[in-house]
Amino acid sequence: MSEKTLNTFEIVQQQIKDACTALGETQEVFEILKQPKSCIEVALPIKMDNGETKVFMGYRSLHNDAIGPGKGGIRYHQDVCIDEVKALSAWMTFKCGVAGIPYGGGKGGIIVDPRTLSIDEIERLSRAYIRAIAPVVGEQIDIPAPDVNTTPQIMGWMVDEYSKLQGKNTLGIVTGKPVAFGGSLARFEATGYGVALMMREAFRAKGKDIRGSKVSIQGFGNVGRFAAIYAEEMGAKVTAISDVSCCLYNENGLNVKKLYDYVNLPESKNMIQGFKGAEQEFDRNKVFEFDVDLLAPCALENAITSENVNSIKASIIVEGANGPTTPEADRIINEKGIFLVPDILANGGGVMVSYFEWVQNLQNYYWSFEEVQQKQEVKMVKAFNDIFYLKEKHNVSMRVAAFMMAIKRVADAMRARGIVK
Ligand code: NAD
């Protein structure tokens, strides 16, 4: 099977196996963790604007809830399939385990290209989906959130629909809501801010300083742009940024805040191409090749492969995207001694602030932007240090150490409950 067509569920099962072996964990722990605890499939008949009824298929997978309720986003995409939803729910168990937040893993999705639907159709579909999965979700059962192509507004509709079913306001059923309706301040920035924190900590672990360092970032969406903004605030020179349109380069550092304003102009169509502050514009794939200290893939999965990994000159990689490195490229990165901060740690800021949102909803008391970011920093730095300690102790990569820490936490909870010996 080619590198690019590996089934994500097979990849996650292999990662669980590797971490269980490194930990010396029992076979029964592996057997439980290699598939979700439950996964439901729902058929959603939706009345379209033209009066016809169309049926959409949706899924919700709860991978593990030994530590606490499931947590994970809902994806609207034409390529959603049950294996992908299962794999993503497993990654959420481990992401929450790494972040040290009291959740298990969940994930959901609907097979739909939302660009083909009107806003009213999307609202009806979203309300139908939460009604269909209502028996398997809940504030203390499994808590959805946004993912690819789902927005705070969609989360708002889902909470409204679920609250109607319950006959009371249940704001903690879903996170990633609009701030006007129980959302948390600093959630929008959280994933990118966390990626920048992990960049800073990676430099520190290598005895270096982020200040004055050169950084390359692939992707200028929600994750990439805030990773770039906060890295610049921390003193890095962001010399290269790419998106789907091109790669911008400036030896002295791009002005990230100006680039952020540029992509928000209607004429830029949310793309970086045409920004005046770059010395040069290249093909988007050039982003991997510059002579920089750190590379942060923040765009999409399978971005670093055996074909481009040898052109990387950075000595540190921080994975902002989910699954940006193929297993083969990962092996080469380890052989070359590149220090890699894995996705389940590096982009865990989003789920961490989702957890803060849920805590605020349950106590009905809301924190300031600064309080949220401060709490995020404390937890993410602790997670980095704990994983770095495990990496050194067992002489494994940061990725294996992260899985080891998460699996140990879940296995310990299963033992405490008496689910395994
Ligand atoms: P987004 O859609 O906002 O942005 C994606 C960016 O990647 C865009 O700038 C796009 O132009 C760029 N891109 C797409 N294809 C590219 C290519 N071939 N080369 C260069 N750039 C390309 O998405 P996002 O929310 O920023 O998410 C990015 C990644 O981070 C995804 O893997 C996502 O699953 C992961 N992630 C996101 C969050 C979050 O809170 N948004 C949390 C955890 C993980």
mmCIF file of N, CA, C and O in Angstrom, residues 64-138:
data_model
loop_
_atom_site.group_PDB
_atom_site.id
_atom_site.type_symbol
_atom_site.label_atom_id
_atom_site.label_comp_id
_atom_site.label_asym_id
_atom_site.label_seq_id
_atom_site.Cartn_x
_atom_site.Cartn_y
_atom_site.Cartn_z
ATOM 1 N N ASN A 64 -13.030 5.728 23.967
ATOM 2 C CA ASN A 64 -12.778 5.244 25.328
ATOM 3 C C ASN A 64 -13.265 6.312 26.305
ATOM 4 O O ASN A 64 -13.087 7.504 26.050
ATOM 5 N N ASP A 65 -13.882 5.872 27.404
ATOM 6 C CA ASP A 65 -14.342 6.864 28.388
ATOM 7 C C ASP A 65 -13.940 6.460 29.811
ATOM 8 O O ASP A 65 -14.621 6.782 30.771
ATOM 9 N N ALA A 66 -12.781 5.785 29.922
ATOM 10 C CA ALA A 66 -12.342 5.340 31.249
ATOM 11 C C ALA A 66 -11.993 6.535 32.140
ATOM 12 O O ALA A 66 -12.271 6.536 33.333
ATOM 13 N N ILE A 67 -11.398 7.586 31.554
ATOM 14 C CA ILE A 67 -10.977 8.741 32.362
ATOM 15 C C ILE A 67 -12.117 9.728 32.556
ATOM 16 O O ILE A 67 -12.239 10.356 33.612
ATOM 17 N N GLY A 68 -12.964 9.873 31.559
ATOM 18 C CA GLY A 68 -14.062 10.835 31.634
ATOM 19 C C GLY A 68 -14.862 10.775 30.351
ATOM 20 O O GLY A 68 -14.594 9.948 29.477
ATOM 21 N N PRO A 69 -15.857 11.686 30.200
ATOM 22 C CA PRO A 69 -16.690 11.655 28.994
ATOM 23 C C PRO A 69 -15.861 11.801 27.714
ATOM 24 O O PRO A 69 -14.775 12.387 27.736
ATOM 25 N N GLY A 70 -16.377 11.278 26.611
ATOM 26 C CA GLY A 70 -15.707 11.422 25.321
ATOM 27 C C GLY A 70 -15.673 12.884 24.906
ATOM 28 O O GLY A 70 -16.505 13.689 25.336
ATOM 29 N N LYS A 71 -14.686 13.224 24.058
ATOM 30 C CA LYS A 71 -14.569 14.604 23.575
ATOM 31 C C LYS A 71 -14.021 14.566 22.173
ATOM 32 O O LYS A 71 -13.029 13.872 21.904
ATOM 33 N N GLY A 72 -14.630 15.286 21.266
ATOM 34 C CA GLY A 72 -14.089 15.328 19.906
ATOM 35 C C GLY A 72 -15.060 15.959 18.930
ATOM 36 O O GLY A 72 -16.272 15.997 19.168
ATOM 37 N N GLY A 73 -14.506 16.452 17.833
ATOM 38 C CA GLY A 73 -15.268 17.263 16.883
ATOM 39 C C GLY A 73 -16.211 16.493 15.978
ATOM 40 O O GLY A 73 -16.268 15.261 15.981
ATOM 41 N N ILE A 74 -16.947 17.277 15.198
ATOM 42 C CA ILE A 74 -17.858 16.745 14.176
ATOM 43 C C ILE A 74 -17.406 17.328 12.841
ATOM 44 O O ILE A 74 -17.261 18.542 12.710
ATOM 45 N N ARG A 75 -17.197 16.459 11.866
ATOM 46 C CA ARG A 75 -16.662 16.853 10.564
ATOM 47 C C ARG A 75 -17.747 16.747 9.511
ATOM 48 O O ARG A 75 -18.459 15.733 9.475
ATOM 49 N N TYR A 76 -17.901 17.767 8.663
ATOM 50 C CA TYR A 76 -18.796 17.671 7.509
ATOM 51 C C TYR A 76 -17.911 17.596 6.269
ATOM 52 O O TYR A 76 -17.269 18.588 5.894
ATOM 53 N N HIS A 77 -17.864 16.444 5.621
ATOM 54 C CA HIS A 77 -17.005 16.321 4.437
ATOM 55 C C HIS A 77 -17.482 15.145 3.596
ATOM 56 O O HIS A 77 -17.927 14.133 4.145
ATOM 57 N N GLN A 78 -17.314 15.287 2.277
ATOM 58 C CA GLN A 78 -17.760 14.220 1.372
ATOM 59 C C GLN A 78 -16.937 12.938 1.544
ATOM 60 O O GLN A 78 -17.386 11.854 1.194
ATOM 61 N N ASP A 79 -15.703 13.060 2.089
ATOM 62 C CA ASP A 79 -14.846 11.873 2.249
ATOM 63 C C ASP A 79 -14.950 11.224 3.626
ATOM 64 O O ASP A 79 -14.193 10.299 3.929
ATOM 65 N N VAL A 80 -15.847 11.712 4.480
ATOM 66 C CA VAL A 80 -16.008 11.082 5.805
ATOM 67 C C VAL A 80 -16.365 9.612 5.614
ATOM 68 O O VAL A 80 -17.142 9.255 4.723
ATOM 69 N N CYS A 81 -15.731 8.734 6.413
ATOM 70 C CA CYS A 81 -16.123 7.323 6.400
ATOM 71 C C CYS A 81 -15.957 6.789 7.816
ATOM 72 O O CYS A 81 -15.311 7.417 8.655
ATOM 73 N N ILE A 82 -16.532 5.619 8.057
ATOM 74 C CA ILE A 82 -16.582 5.112 9.434
ATOM 75 C C ILE A 82 -15.181 4.855 9.990
ATOM 76 O O ILE A 82 -14.904 5.144 11.161
ATOM 77 N N ASP A 83 -14.259 4.364 9.155
ATOM 78 C CA ASP A 83 -12.901 4.090 9.638
ATOM 79 C C ASP A 83 -12.191 5.372 10.056
ATOM 80 O O ASP A 83 -11.445 5.394 11.026
ATOM 81 N N GLU A 84 -12.409 6.431 9.276
ATOM 82 C CA GLU A 84 -11.771 7.705 9.617
ATOM 83 C C GLU A 84 -12.313 8.221 10.949
ATOM 84 O O GLU A 84 -11.551 8.674 11.811
ATOM 85 N N VAL A 85 -13.621 8.131 11.130
ATOM 86 C CA VAL A 85 -14.227 8.616 12.376
ATOM 87 C C VAL A 85 -13.694 7.809 13.570
ATOM 88 O O VAL A 85 -13.360 8.367 14.618
ATOM 89 N N LYS A 86 -13.567 6.500 13.395
ATOM 90 C CA LYS A 86 -13.036 5.653 14.477
ATOM 91 C C LYS A 86 -11.592 6.048 14.808
ATOM 92 O O LYS A 86 -11.222 6.153 15.979
ATOM 93 N N ALA A 87 -10.782 6.226 13.766
ATOM 94 C CA ALA A 87 -9.365 6.575 13.981
ATOM 95 C C ALA A 87 -9.254 7.912 14.695
ATOM 96 O O ALA A 87 -8.499 8.065 15.661
ATOM 97 N N LEU A 88 -10.044 8.885 14.239
ATOM 98 C CA LEU A 88 -9.957 10.214 14.839
ATOM 99 C C LEU A 88 -10.432 10.186 16.297
ATOM 100 O O LEU A 88 -9.918 10.914 17.141
ATOM 101 N N SER A 89 -11.403 9.308 16.598
ATOM 102 C CA SER A 89 -11.867 9.221 17.997
ATOM 103 C C SER A 89 -10.773 8.621 18.882
ATOM 104 O O SER A 89 -10.614 9.033 20.041
ATOM 105 N N ALA A 90 -9.993 7.672 18.339
ATOM 106 C CA ALA A 90 -8.880 7.105 19.117
ATOM 107 C C ALA A 90 -7.827 8.181 19.385
ATOM 108 O O ALA A 90 -7.344 8.329 20.500
ATOM 109 N N TRP A 91 -7.499 8.946 18.334
ATOM 110 C CA TRP A 91 -6.507 10.018 18.525
ATOM 111 C C TRP A 91 -6.980 10.989 19.607
ATOM 112 O O TRP A 91 -6.163 11.510 20.370
ATOM 113 N N MET A 92 -8.287 11.232 19.670
ATOM 114 C CA MET A 92 -8.796 12.151 20.706
ATOM 115 C C MET A 92 -8.575 11.584 22.110
ATOM 116 O O MET A 92 -8.272 12.326 23.037
ATOM 117 N N THR A 93 -8.724 10.258 22.280
ATOM 118 C CA THR A 93 -8.436 9.667 23.598
ATOM 119 C C THR A 93 -7.007 9.998 24.004
ATOM 120 O O THR A 93 -6.735 10.396 25.146
ATOM 121 N N PHE A 94 -6.089 9.859 23.025
ATOM 122 C CA PHE A 94 -4.682 10.049 23.358
ATOM 123 C C PHE A 94 -4.334 11.534 23.485
ATOM 124 O O PHE A 94 -3.520 11.910 24.313
ATOM 125 N N LYS A 95 -5.004 12.360 22.669
ATOM 126 C CA LYS A 95 -4.753 13.797 22.778
ATOM 127 C C LYS A 95 -5.189 14.308 24.159
ATOM 128 O O LYS A 95 -4.492 15.089 24.788
ATOM 129 N N CYS A 96 -6.329 13.832 24.632
ATOM 130 C CA CYS A 96 -6.799 14.252 25.962
ATOM 131 C C CYS A 96 -5.891 13.684 27.052
ATOM 132 O O CYS A 96 -5.595 14.363 28.034
ATOM 133 N N GLY A 97 -5.417 12.436 26.835
ATOM 134 C CA GLY A 97 -4.501 11.816 27.804
ATOM 135 C C GLY A 97 -3.196 12.598 27.891
ATOM 136 O O GLY A 97 -2.652 12.808 28.972
ATOM 137 N N VAL A 98 -2.697 13.047 26.753
ATOM 138 C CA VAL A 98 -1.455 13.826 26.712
ATOM 139 C C VAL A 98 -1.662 15.179 27.391
ATOM 140 O O VAL A 98 -0.819 15.643 28.156
ATOM 141 N N ALA A 99 -2.791 15.808 27.110
ATOM 142 C CA ALA A 99 -3.057 17.143 27.667
ATOM 143 C C ALA A 99 -3.340 17.081 29.167
ATOM 144 O O ALA A 99 -3.326 18.109 29.842
ATOM 145 N N GLY A 100 -3.620 15.886 29.664
ATOM 146 C CA GLY A 100 -3.912 15.753 31.089
ATOM 147 C C GLY A 100 -5.270 16.330 31.452
ATOM 148 O O GLY A 100 -5.461 16.896 32.527
ATOM 149 N N ILE A 101 -6.243 16.200 30.538
ATOM 150 C CA ILE A 101 -7.600 16.679 30.844
ATOM 151 C C ILE A 101 -8.521 15.461 30.999
ATOM 152 O O ILE A 101 -8.304 14.435 30.347
ATOM 153 N N PRO A 102 -9.525 15.561 31.880
ATOM 154 C CA PRO A 102 -10.291 14.371 32.269
ATOM 155 C C PRO A 102 -11.356 13.949 31.257
ATOM 156 O O PRO A 102 -12.547 13.928 31.542
ATOM 157 N N TYR A 103 -10.918 13.629 30.061
ATOM 158 C CA TYR A 103 -11.809 13.211 28.979
ATOM 159 C C TYR A 103 -11.275 11.943 28.312
ATOM 160 O O TYR A 103 -10.072 11.694 28.303
ATOM 161 N N GLY A 104 -12.190 11.215 27.681
ATOM 162 C CA GLY A 104 -11.815 10.174 26.733
ATOM 163 C C GLY A 104 -11.930 10.762 25.333
ATOM 164 O O GLY A 104 -11.984 11.975 25.151
ATOM 165 N N GLY A 105 -11.997 9.871 24.316
ATOM 166 C CA GLY A 105 -12.008 10.360 22.945
ATOM 167 C C GLY A 105 -13.299 10.057 22.207
ATOM 168 O O GLY A 105 -13.846 8.947 22.309
ATOM 169 N N GLY A 106 -13.777 11.019 21.451
ATOM 170 C CA GLY A 106 -14.951 10.821 20.597
ATOM 171 C C GLY A 106 -14.731 11.527 19.275
ATOM 172 O O GLY A 106 -13.807 12.329 19.129
ATOM 173 N N LYS A 107 -15.515 11.222 18.291
ATOM 174 C CA LYS A 107 -15.455 11.949 17.015
ATOM 175 C C LYS A 107 -16.718 11.662 16.234
ATOM 176 O O LYS A 107 -17.288 10.573 16.355
ATOM 177 N N GLY A 108 -17.128 12.623 15.414
ATOM 178 C CA GLY A 108 -18.320 12.412 14.611
ATOM 179 C C GLY A 108 -18.138 12.979 13.224
ATOM 180 O O GLY A 108 -17.197 13.726 12.964
ATOM 181 N N GLY A 109 -19.056 12.616 12.337
ATOM 182 C CA GLY A 109 -18.968 13.159 10.995
ATOM 183 C C GLY A 109 -20.216 12.865 10.189
ATOM 184 O O GLY A 109 -20.987 11.954 10.519
ATOM 185 N N ILE A 110 -20.414 13.676 9.165
ATOM 186 C CA ILE A 110 -21.511 13.449 8.213
ATOM 187 C C ILE A 110 -20.906 13.448 6.816
ATOM 188 O O ILE A 110 -20.040 14.287 6.504
ATOM 189 N N ILE A 111 -21.347 12.503 5.980
ATOM 190 C CA ILE A 111 -20.871 12.479 4.592
ATOM 191 C C ILE A 111 -21.654 13.536 3.819
ATOM 192 O O ILE A 111 -22.809 13.326 3.441
ATOM 193 N N VAL A 112 -21.036 14.684 3.644
ATOM 194 C CA VAL A 112 -21.703 15.789 2.938
ATOM 195 C C VAL A 112 -20.647 16.802 2.513
ATOM 196 O O VAL A 112 -19.687 17.052 3.234
ATOM 197 N N ASP A 113 -20.836 17.374 1.330
ATOM 198 C CA ASP A 113 -20.019 18.514 0.930
ATOM 199 C C ASP A 113 -20.858 19.750 1.258
ATOM 200 O O ASP A 113 -21.794 20.083 0.518
ATOM 201 N N PRO A 114 -20.553 20.447 2.355
ATOM 202 C CA PRO A 114 -21.446 21.524 2.795
ATOM 203 C C PRO A 114 -21.536 22.683 1.808
ATOM 204 O O PRO A 114 -22.485 23.471 1.863
ATOM 205 N N ARG A 115 -20.574 22.756 0.864
ATOM 206 C CA ARG A 115 -20.641 23.842 -0.138
ATOM 207 C C ARG A 115 -21.834 23.658 -1.071
ATOM 208 O O ARG A 115 -22.253 24.598 -1.747
ATOM 209 N N THR A 116 -22.400 22.451 -1.096
ATOM 210 C CA THR A 116 -23.527 22.204 -1.986
ATOM 211 C C THR A 116 -24.870 22.456 -1.284
ATOM 212 O O THR A 116 -25.935 22.247 -1.873
ATOM 213 N N LEU A 117 -24.820 22.868 -0.020
ATOM 214 C CA LEU A 117 -26.056 23.072 0.765
ATOM 215 C C LEU A 117 -26.257 24.555 1.064
ATOM 216 O O LEU A 117 -25.283 25.305 1.209
ATOM 217 N N SER A 118 -27.516 24.973 1.197
ATOM 218 C CA SER A 118 -27.792 26.341 1.643
ATOM 219 C C SER A 118 -27.613 26.387 3.162
ATOM 220 O O SER A 118 -27.574 25.350 3.830
ATOM 221 N N ILE A 119 -27.574 27.597 3.697
ATOM 222 C CA ILE A 119 -27.441 27.760 5.167
ATOM 223 C C ILE A 119 -28.604 27.077 5.879
ATOM 224 O O ILE A 119 -28.418 26.386 6.894
ATOM 225 N N ASP A 120 -29.819 27.240 5.330
ATOM 226 C CA ASP A 120 -30.990 26.627 5.978
ATOM 227 C C ASP A 120 -30.889 25.101 5.963
ATOM 228 O O ASP A 120 -31.264 24.435 6.929
ATOM 229 N N GLU A 121 -30.388 24.555 4.850
ATOM 230 C CA GLU A 121 -30.220 23.094 4.770
ATOM 231 C C GLU A 121 -29.173 22.611 5.787
ATOM 232 O O GLU A 121 -29.348 21.578 6.429
ATOM 233 N N ILE A 122 -28.079 23.386 5.920
ATOM 234 C CA ILE A 122 -27.039 23.010 6.901
ATOM 235 C C ILE A 122 -27.626 23.045 8.313
ATOM 236 O O ILE A 122 -27.359 22.167 9.139
ATOM 237 N N GLU A 123 -28.460 24.052 8.576
ATOM 238 C CA GLU A 123 -29.074 24.129 9.916
ATOM 239 C C GLU A 123 -29.976 22.908 10.157
ATOM 240 O O GLU A 123 -29.887 22.262 11.212
ATOM 241 N N ARG A 124 -30.800 22.539 9.167
ATOM 242 C CA ARG A 124 -31.704 21.382 9.355
ATOM 243 C C ARG A 124 -30.894 20.087 9.534
ATOM 244 O O ARG A 124 -31.223 19.240 10.352
ATOM 245 N N LEU A 125 -29.801 19.976 8.747
ATOM 246 C CA LEU A 125 -28.953 18.780 8.858
ATOM 247 C C LEU A 125 -28.300 18.707 10.248
ATOM 248 O O LEU A 125 -28.257 17.634 10.871
ATOM 249 N N SER A 126 -27.812 19.838 10.733
ATOM 250 C CA SER A 126 -27.125 19.871 12.032
ATOM 251 C C SER A 126 -28.087 19.532 13.167
ATOM 252 O O SER A 126 -27.749 18.789 14.095
ATOM 253 N N ARG A 127 -29.296 20.075 13.082
ATOM 254 C CA ARG A 127 -30.301 19.779 14.122
ATOM 255 C C ARG A 127 -30.705 18.298 14.062
ATOM 256 O O ARG A 127 -30.870 17.642 15.091
ATOM 257 N N ALA A 128 -30.834 17.763 12.832
ATOM 258 C CA ALA A 128 -31.216 16.350 12.696
ATOM 259 C C ALA A 128 -30.119 15.440 13.245
ATOM 260 O O ALA A 128 -30.390 14.419 13.886
ATOM 261 N N TYR A 129 -28.869 15.823 12.989
ATOM 262 C CA TYR A 129 -27.737 14.994 13.445
ATOM 263 C C TYR A 129 -27.711 14.923 14.978
ATOM 264 O O TYR A 129 -27.597 13.838 15.560
ATOM 265 N N ILE A 130 -27.834 16.077 15.649
ATOM 266 C CA ILE A 130 -27.734 16.046 17.117
ATOM 267 C C ILE A 130 -28.954 15.307 17.706
ATOM 268 O O ILE A 130 -28.824 14.596 18.706
ATOM 269 N N ARG A 131 -30.119 15.414 17.034
ATOM 270 C CA ARG A 131 -31.291 14.642 17.526
ATOM 271 C C ARG A 131 -31.002 13.139 17.404
ATOM 272 O O ARG A 131 -31.292 12.366 18.309
ATOM 273 N N ALA A 132 -30.367 12.756 16.291
ATOM 274 C CA ALA A 132 -30.126 11.322 16.052
ATOM 275 C C ALA A 132 -29.084 10.749 17.000
ATOM 276 O O ALA A 132 -29.165 9.588 17.402
ATOM 277 N N ILE A 133 -28.072 11.564 17.353
ATOM 278 C CA ILE A 133 -27.017 11.012 18.233
ATOM 279 C C ILE A 133 -27.273 11.356 19.707
ATOM 280 O O ILE A 133 -26.472 10.976 20.575
ATOM 281 N N ALA A 134 -28.404 12.037 19.979
ATOM 282 C CA ALA A 134 -28.705 12.460 21.368
ATOM 283 C C ALA A 134 -28.605 11.306 22.381
ATOM 284 O O ALA A 134 -28.115 11.516 23.490
ATOM 285 N N PRO A 135 -29.037 10.070 22.033
ATOM 286 C CA PRO A 135 -28.945 9.001 23.041
ATOM 287 C C PRO A 135 -27.512 8.645 23.434
ATOM 288 O O PRO A 135 -27.309 8.043 24.485
ATOM 289 N N VAL A 136 -26.525 8.986 22.602
ATOM 290 C CA VAL A 136 -25.150 8.559 22.929
ATOM 291 C C VAL A 136 -24.221 9.728 23.278
ATOM 292 O O VAL A 136 -23.018 9.535 23.459
ATOM 293 N N VAL A 137 -24.765 10.954 23.331
ATOM 294 C CA VAL A 137 -23.930 12.083 23.772
ATOM 295 C C VAL A 137 -24.540 12.709 25.024
ATOM 296 O O VAL A 137 -25.672 12.389 25.390
ATOM 297 N N GLY A 138 -23.801 13.590 25.670
ATOM 298 C CA GLY A 138 -24.300 14.244 26.874
ATOM 299 C C GLY A 138 -23.160 14.924 27.609
ATOM 300 O O GLY A 138 -21.990 14.592 27.374
#
